[in-house]
Amino acid sequence: MKRLLLSFCLGTTVFLSSCDTLKQIGSVLIPSQAEMAAGLKDALTQGLFSGFDAFANPNSGNPLLRFALPGDAAKIEKTLKDIGMTSLLNDVTSKFTNAMTSAVVAAKPIFLNSVKQMSLTDAAGILLTDNNHAATDYFKTAMSPQLMTAFRPIVDSTANLNGASKAWSNLANVYNKIPLVSTKIETNLTNFIAARAIDAMFVSVANEEENIRTKYEFRKTDIMKKVFGYAEQEMKRRKGA
């Protein structure tokens, strides 16, 4: 009887030990799907705040935050400078750069809510990958149309308020009347500016995601430390297998 009881206890211990092994790799606990999704969303949110901070300082030298002419920018810029429109060009660049900044600041809730509303159906697949921008890529694919729809009116409003739209309309009308200019430029840049600002935000998010995946000090929340710590260990284990 004692021998039977001992065998049962040993078997139970082995079983429980096996269960514990399934729940952790090395010293890192395996997060649940819900925890993985929460960690990924925390990373995206942190990336958005990195983008907000960048847009709050548009004169930092980051080319993504500076207004750029649509189409063949270099050709358009040279043509305008050749006919003495440098001052107007500089005015447009300054006003639209400021309009982009104001629009992003005003749209903070839209960007943050888009992360909250996003459904992560395959959190493990997004987390466990060699692609250091996987969550950003998913976010961009899933939420870009909704972001564009919500963000466009804000860009339109800020560009009108600070005079950027009027300045651009004047510049475009001058350019389109230049003899031998075969490709006319649009007189309304709302869609172009909205798309450029959103793309710049995604670049900031992608950069932050890569830092979070590869550098412990960028994991600012407990759930990020757990989720990305696990991902780091699991990817090393897979590569070593």
XYZ file of C-alpha atoms in Angstrom:
241
model
C 0.000 0.000 0.000
C 2.843 2.374 0.936
C 4.629 1.508 -2.313
C 1.452 2.239 -4.322
C 0.960 5.570 -2.549
C 4.588 6.537 -3.184
C 4.248 5.717 -6.889
C 1.087 7.826 -7.082
C 2.789 10.795 -5.418
C 5.787 10.548 -7.715
C 3.537 10.364 -10.761
C 1.578 13.401 -9.615
C 4.789 15.351 -9.053
C 6.045 14.519 -12.552
C 2.689 15.520 -14.063
C 2.606 18.851 -12.238
C 6.217 19.490 -13.167
C 5.369 18.841 -16.832
C 2.498 21.321 -16.620
C 4.824 23.953 -15.177
C 7.269 23.333 -18.027
C 4.494 23.907 -20.544
C 3.772 27.275 -18.959
C 7.308 28.591 -19.000
C 10.462 28.606 -21.064
C 13.569 28.755 -18.972
C 12.676 31.283 -16.300
C 10.160 33.184 -18.468
C 6.460 32.469 -18.030
C 4.489 31.949 -21.227
C 1.880 34.724 -21.474
C -1.700 34.011 -22.473
C -3.120 35.185 -25.809
C -4.858 38.030 -23.964
C -1.584 39.073 -22.345
C 0.217 38.928 -25.683
C -2.427 41.187 -27.221
C -2.205 43.596 -24.280
C 1.589 43.727 -24.527
C 1.488 44.402 -28.255
C -1.084 47.167 -27.783
C 1.052 48.724 -25.060
C 3.978 48.729 -27.492
C 1.912 50.399 -30.208
C 0.611 53.000 -27.767
C 4.149 53.759 -26.605
C 5.122 54.140 -30.259
C 2.287 56.597 -30.831
C 3.443 58.749 -27.925
C 6.925 58.711 -29.440
C 5.353 60.057 -32.625
C 3.391 62.708 -30.728
C 6.603 63.872 -29.072
C 8.337 64.078 -32.452
C 5.530 66.138 -33.992
C 5.588 68.450 -30.978
C 9.079 69.450 -32.129
C 8.770 69.811 -35.929
C 12.043 71.734 -36.178
C 14.081 68.819 -34.834
C 15.446 68.067 -38.286
C 13.361 64.931 -38.818
C 12.539 65.035 -42.570
C 9.311 63.086 -42.022
C 7.869 65.989 -40.040
C 8.596 68.582 -42.702
C 6.125 69.357 -45.461
C 7.223 68.039 -48.855
C 5.778 68.909 -52.226
C 3.647 66.221 -53.868
C 4.678 64.510 -57.086
C 8.081 65.361 -58.553
C 8.994 67.591 -55.618
C 12.514 68.449 -56.764
C 11.338 69.516 -60.220
C 8.452 71.597 -58.880
C 10.666 73.275 -56.302
C 13.345 74.137 -58.880
C 10.764 75.543 -61.297
C 9.225 77.770 -58.624
C 12.617 79.040 -57.474
C 13.632 79.766 -61.068
C 10.685 82.150 -61.448
C 11.336 83.907 -58.138
C 8.758 82.109 -55.989
C 11.175 81.042 -53.238
C 9.475 83.197 -50.608
C 6.031 81.759 -51.353
C 7.461 78.242 -51.381
C 9.054 78.765 -47.963
C 5.793 80.172 -46.623
C 3.849 77.130 -47.817
C 6.435 74.734 -46.368
C 6.365 76.446 -42.978
C 2.582 76.674 -42.766
C 1.937 73.088 -43.820
C 4.607 71.765 -41.451
C 2.825 73.587 -38.621
C -0.558 72.382 -39.875
C 0.638 68.769 -39.775
C 1.872 69.258 -36.218
C -1.404 70.821 -35.075
C -3.441 68.111 -36.769
C -1.519 65.269 -35.109
C -1.825 66.910 -31.683
C -5.577 67.374 -32.196
C -5.941 63.780 -33.385
C -4.262 62.126 -30.368
C -7.523 60.495 -29.172
C -8.190 59.100 -32.654
C -4.796 57.411 -32.869
C -4.971 56.043 -29.315
C -8.539 54.771 -29.698
C -7.604 53.017 -32.926
C -5.165 50.846 -30.951
C -7.785 50.071 -28.296
C -10.359 49.099 -30.926
C -7.987 46.956 -32.965
C -8.676 43.227 -32.853
C -5.592 41.021 -32.573
C -6.789 37.633 -33.788
C -3.297 36.143 -33.937
C -1.328 37.813 -31.157
C 1.169 34.950 -30.933
C 1.853 35.069 -34.673
C 2.506 38.813 -34.503
C 4.649 38.507 -31.387
C 6.778 35.506 -32.347
C 8.432 36.596 -35.567
C 11.738 37.877 -36.926
C 9.888 40.957 -38.215
C 10.622 43.675 -35.660
C 7.772 45.778 -37.076
C 5.113 43.044 -37.214
C 2.668 44.749 -34.832
C 3.062 48.083 -36.629
C 2.504 46.412 -40.009
C -0.668 44.776 -38.695
C -1.838 48.057 -37.143
C -1.210 49.920 -40.403
C -3.103 47.374 -42.500
C -6.010 47.079 -40.086
C -6.534 50.702 -39.126
C -5.228 52.983 -41.919
C -8.606 53.452 -43.671
C -10.371 54.403 -40.427
C -7.518 56.681 -39.384
C -7.545 58.445 -42.741
C -11.313 58.998 -42.594
C -11.159 60.465 -39.086
C -7.937 62.426 -39.579
C -8.702 64.099 -42.914
C -11.206 66.678 -41.535
C -8.753 67.659 -38.790
C -6.001 68.289 -41.343
C -8.419 70.303 -43.472
C -9.426 72.423 -40.487
C -5.887 73.147 -39.258
C -4.636 73.922 -42.775
C -7.470 76.408 -43.264
C -6.999 78.024 -39.864
C -3.284 78.760 -40.241
C -3.535 79.839 -43.873
C -1.665 76.863 -45.327
C -4.473 75.913 -47.719
C -4.743 79.443 -49.104
C -0.968 79.754 -49.487
C -0.813 76.431 -51.327
C -3.724 77.348 -53.594
C -1.907 80.543 -54.593
C 1.315 78.636 -55.255
C -0.421 75.880 -57.223
C -2.281 78.365 -59.400
C 0.973 80.178 -60.208
C 2.744 76.908 -61.012
C -0.065 75.550 -63.185
C 0.008 78.691 -65.351
C 3.713 78.373 -66.128
C 4.178 77.723 -69.881
C 5.411 74.249 -70.835
C 4.409 72.726 -67.474
C 2.837 69.479 -68.638
C 1.808 68.005 -65.278
C -0.438 70.229 -63.216
C -0.389 70.000 -59.425
C -3.427 69.610 -57.185
C -4.785 72.763 -55.611
C -6.046 70.885 -52.518
C -3.562 68.923 -50.423
C -5.754 67.613 -47.598
C -5.471 63.945 -48.580
C -1.760 64.222 -49.322
C -0.955 65.883 -45.993
C -3.159 63.509 -43.999
C -1.495 60.472 -45.573
C 1.996 61.912 -45.012
C 1.314 62.625 -41.338
C -0.150 59.160 -40.759
C 2.829 57.548 -42.498
C 5.202 59.554 -40.298
C 3.342 58.321 -37.219
C 3.665 54.717 -38.398
C 7.412 55.192 -38.879
C 7.684 56.378 -35.263
C 5.609 53.427 -34.067
C 7.749 50.977 -36.056
C 10.980 52.428 -34.648
C 9.643 52.191 -31.106
C 8.407 48.625 -31.636
C 11.864 47.569 -32.807
C 13.417 49.148 -29.719
C 10.913 47.382 -27.453
C 11.575 44.031 -29.095
C 15.350 44.321 -28.915
C 16.098 46.462 -25.833
C 14.793 45.716 -22.356
C 14.960 49.345 -21.201
C 12.257 50.336 -23.702
C 9.711 47.974 -22.116
C 8.024 50.494 -19.870
C 5.124 48.399 -18.524
C 5.064 45.095 -16.646
C 3.026 43.415 -19.365
C 5.540 44.491 -22.030
C 8.387 43.125 -19.931
C 6.596 39.796 -19.601
C 5.412 39.507 -23.207
C 8.543 40.695 -24.990
C 10.825 38.934 -22.524
C 9.049 35.711 -23.420
C 9.229 36.509 -27.140
C 12.957 37.172 -26.912
C 13.613 33.853 -25.151
C 11.313 31.874 -27.432
C 12.875 33.246 -30.617
C 16.350 32.393 -29.295
C 15.133 28.886 -28.451
C 13.696 28.401 -31.936
C 16.851 29.587 -33.644
C 18.945 27.324 -31.472
C 16.774 24.281 -32.196
